[in-house]
mmCIF file of C-alpha atoms in Angstrom:
data_model
loop_
_atom_site.group_PDB
_atom_site.id
_atom_site.type_symbol
_atom_site.label_atom_id
_atom_site.label_comp_id
_atom_site.label_asym_id
_atom_site.label_seq_id
_atom_site.Cartn_x
_atom_site.Cartn_y
_atom_site.Cartn_z
ATOM 1 C CA UNK A 17 -0.138 18.258 -2.543
ATOM 2 C CA UNK A 18 -2.933 20.441 -3.558
ATOM 3 C CA UNK A 19 -0.449 23.018 -4.889
ATOM 4 C CA UNK A 20 1.057 20.250 -7.183
ATOM 5 C CA UNK A 21 -2.385 19.281 -8.316
ATOM 6 C CA UNK A 22 -3.330 22.804 -8.955
ATOM 7 C CA UNK A 23 -0.327 23.500 -11.010
ATOM 8 C CA UNK A 24 -1.242 20.325 -13.176
ATOM 9 C CA UNK A 25 -4.501 21.264 -13.941
ATOM 10 C CA UNK A 26 -4.762 24.967 -13.840
ATOM 11 C CA UNK A 27 -4.493 25.261 -17.616
ATOM 12 C CA UNK A 28 -6.254 21.983 -18.559
ATOM 13 C CA UNK A 29 -9.112 21.324 -16.529
ATOM 14 C CA UNK A 30 -9.130 23.392 -12.880
ATOM 15 C CA UNK A 31 -12.427 21.526 -11.978
ATOM 16 C CA UNK A 32 -10.312 18.165 -11.423
ATOM 17 C CA UNK A 33 -7.927 19.636 -8.930
ATOM 18 C CA UNK A 34 -9.010 17.840 -6.243
ATOM 19 C CA UNK A 35 -9.240 14.589 -7.875
ATOM 20 C CA UNK A 36 -5.584 14.923 -8.707
ATOM 21 C CA UNK A 37 -4.587 16.033 -5.447
ATOM 22 C CA UNK A 38 -6.441 12.860 -3.912
ATOM 23 C CA UNK A 39 -4.481 10.647 -6.342
ATOM 24 C CA UNK A 40 -1.136 12.318 -5.206
ATOM 25 C CA UNK A 41 -2.183 11.865 -1.529
ATOM 26 C CA UNK A 42 -3.393 8.121 -1.784
ATOM 27 C CA UNK A 43 -0.501 7.256 -4.181
ATOM 28 C CA UNK A 44 -2.823 5.763 -6.518
ATOM 29 C CA UNK A 45 -3.683 5.972 -10.106
ATOM 30 C CA UNK A 46 -6.099 8.357 -11.604
ATOM 31 C CA UNK A 47 -8.883 6.772 -13.688
ATOM 32 C CA UNK A 48 -10.486 9.120 -16.231
ATOM 33 C CA UNK A 49 -12.236 8.970 -19.493
ATOM 34 C CA UNK A 50 -11.442 12.839 -20.114
ATOM 35 C CA UNK A 51 -9.063 12.666 -23.154
ATOM 36 C CA UNK A 52 -8.629 16.348 -22.803
ATOM 37 C CA UNK A 53 -7.441 16.468 -19.275
ATOM 38 C CA UNK A 54 -5.330 12.999 -19.617
ATOM 39 C CA UNK A 55 -3.643 14.537 -22.676
ATOM 40 C CA UNK A 56 -2.800 17.731 -20.732
ATOM 41 C CA UNK A 57 -1.461 15.853 -17.595
ATOM 42 C CA UNK A 58 0.642 13.546 -19.982
ATOM 43 C CA UNK A 59 2.267 16.574 -21.657
ATOM 44 C CA UNK A 60 3.124 17.648 -17.907
ATOM 45 C CA UNK A 61 4.858 14.433 -17.334
ATOM 46 C CA UNK A 62 2.300 13.149 -14.800
ATOM 47 C CA UNK A 63 2.027 9.683 -15.465
ATOM 48 C CA UNK A 64 -0.413 8.536 -12.677
ATOM 49 C CA UNK A 65 -3.355 8.603 -14.877
ATOM 50 C CA UNK A 66 -4.996 5.365 -16.446
ATOM 51 C CA UNK A 67 -7.682 5.534 -19.265
ATOM 52 C CA UNK A 68 -10.785 3.313 -19.214
ATOM 53 C CA UNK A 69 -9.244 1.529 -22.058
ATOM 54 C CA UNK A 70 -6.144 0.692 -20.449
ATOM 55 C CA UNK A 71 -8.034 -0.265 -17.101
ATOM 56 C CA UNK A 72 -10.250 -2.396 -19.251
ATOM 57 C CA UNK A 73 -7.075 -4.143 -20.725
ATOM 58 C CA UNK A 74 -5.519 -4.860 -17.352
ATOM 59 C CA UNK A 75 -8.951 -6.468 -16.101
ATOM 60 C CA UNK A 76 -8.928 -8.721 -19.314
ATOM 61 C CA UNK A 77 -5.613 -9.795 -19.325
ATOM 62 C CA UNK A 78 -5.711 -10.674 -15.279
ATOM 63 C CA UNK A 79 -8.640 -12.589 -15.799
ATOM 64 C CA UNK A 80 -6.984 -14.700 -18.505
ATOM 65 C CA UNK A 81 -3.907 -15.432 -16.248
ATOM 66 C CA UNK A 82 -6.196 -16.821 -13.681
ATOM 67 C CA UNK A 83 -7.975 -19.224 -15.696
#
């Protein structure tokens, strides 16, 4: 998993390798506000990231359906 994360981040932002690896390991979503990182990961077809705006919309839509 670390090698995959390193390949994904090496020319985007190598400092985020551990976070991407943890996301892969946990089979989770990667929440970040780093637009350059997210753009680079998306370009590499890695779709496990979620922006702050997307997360906010999910939270808001979830509250509306519960009311």
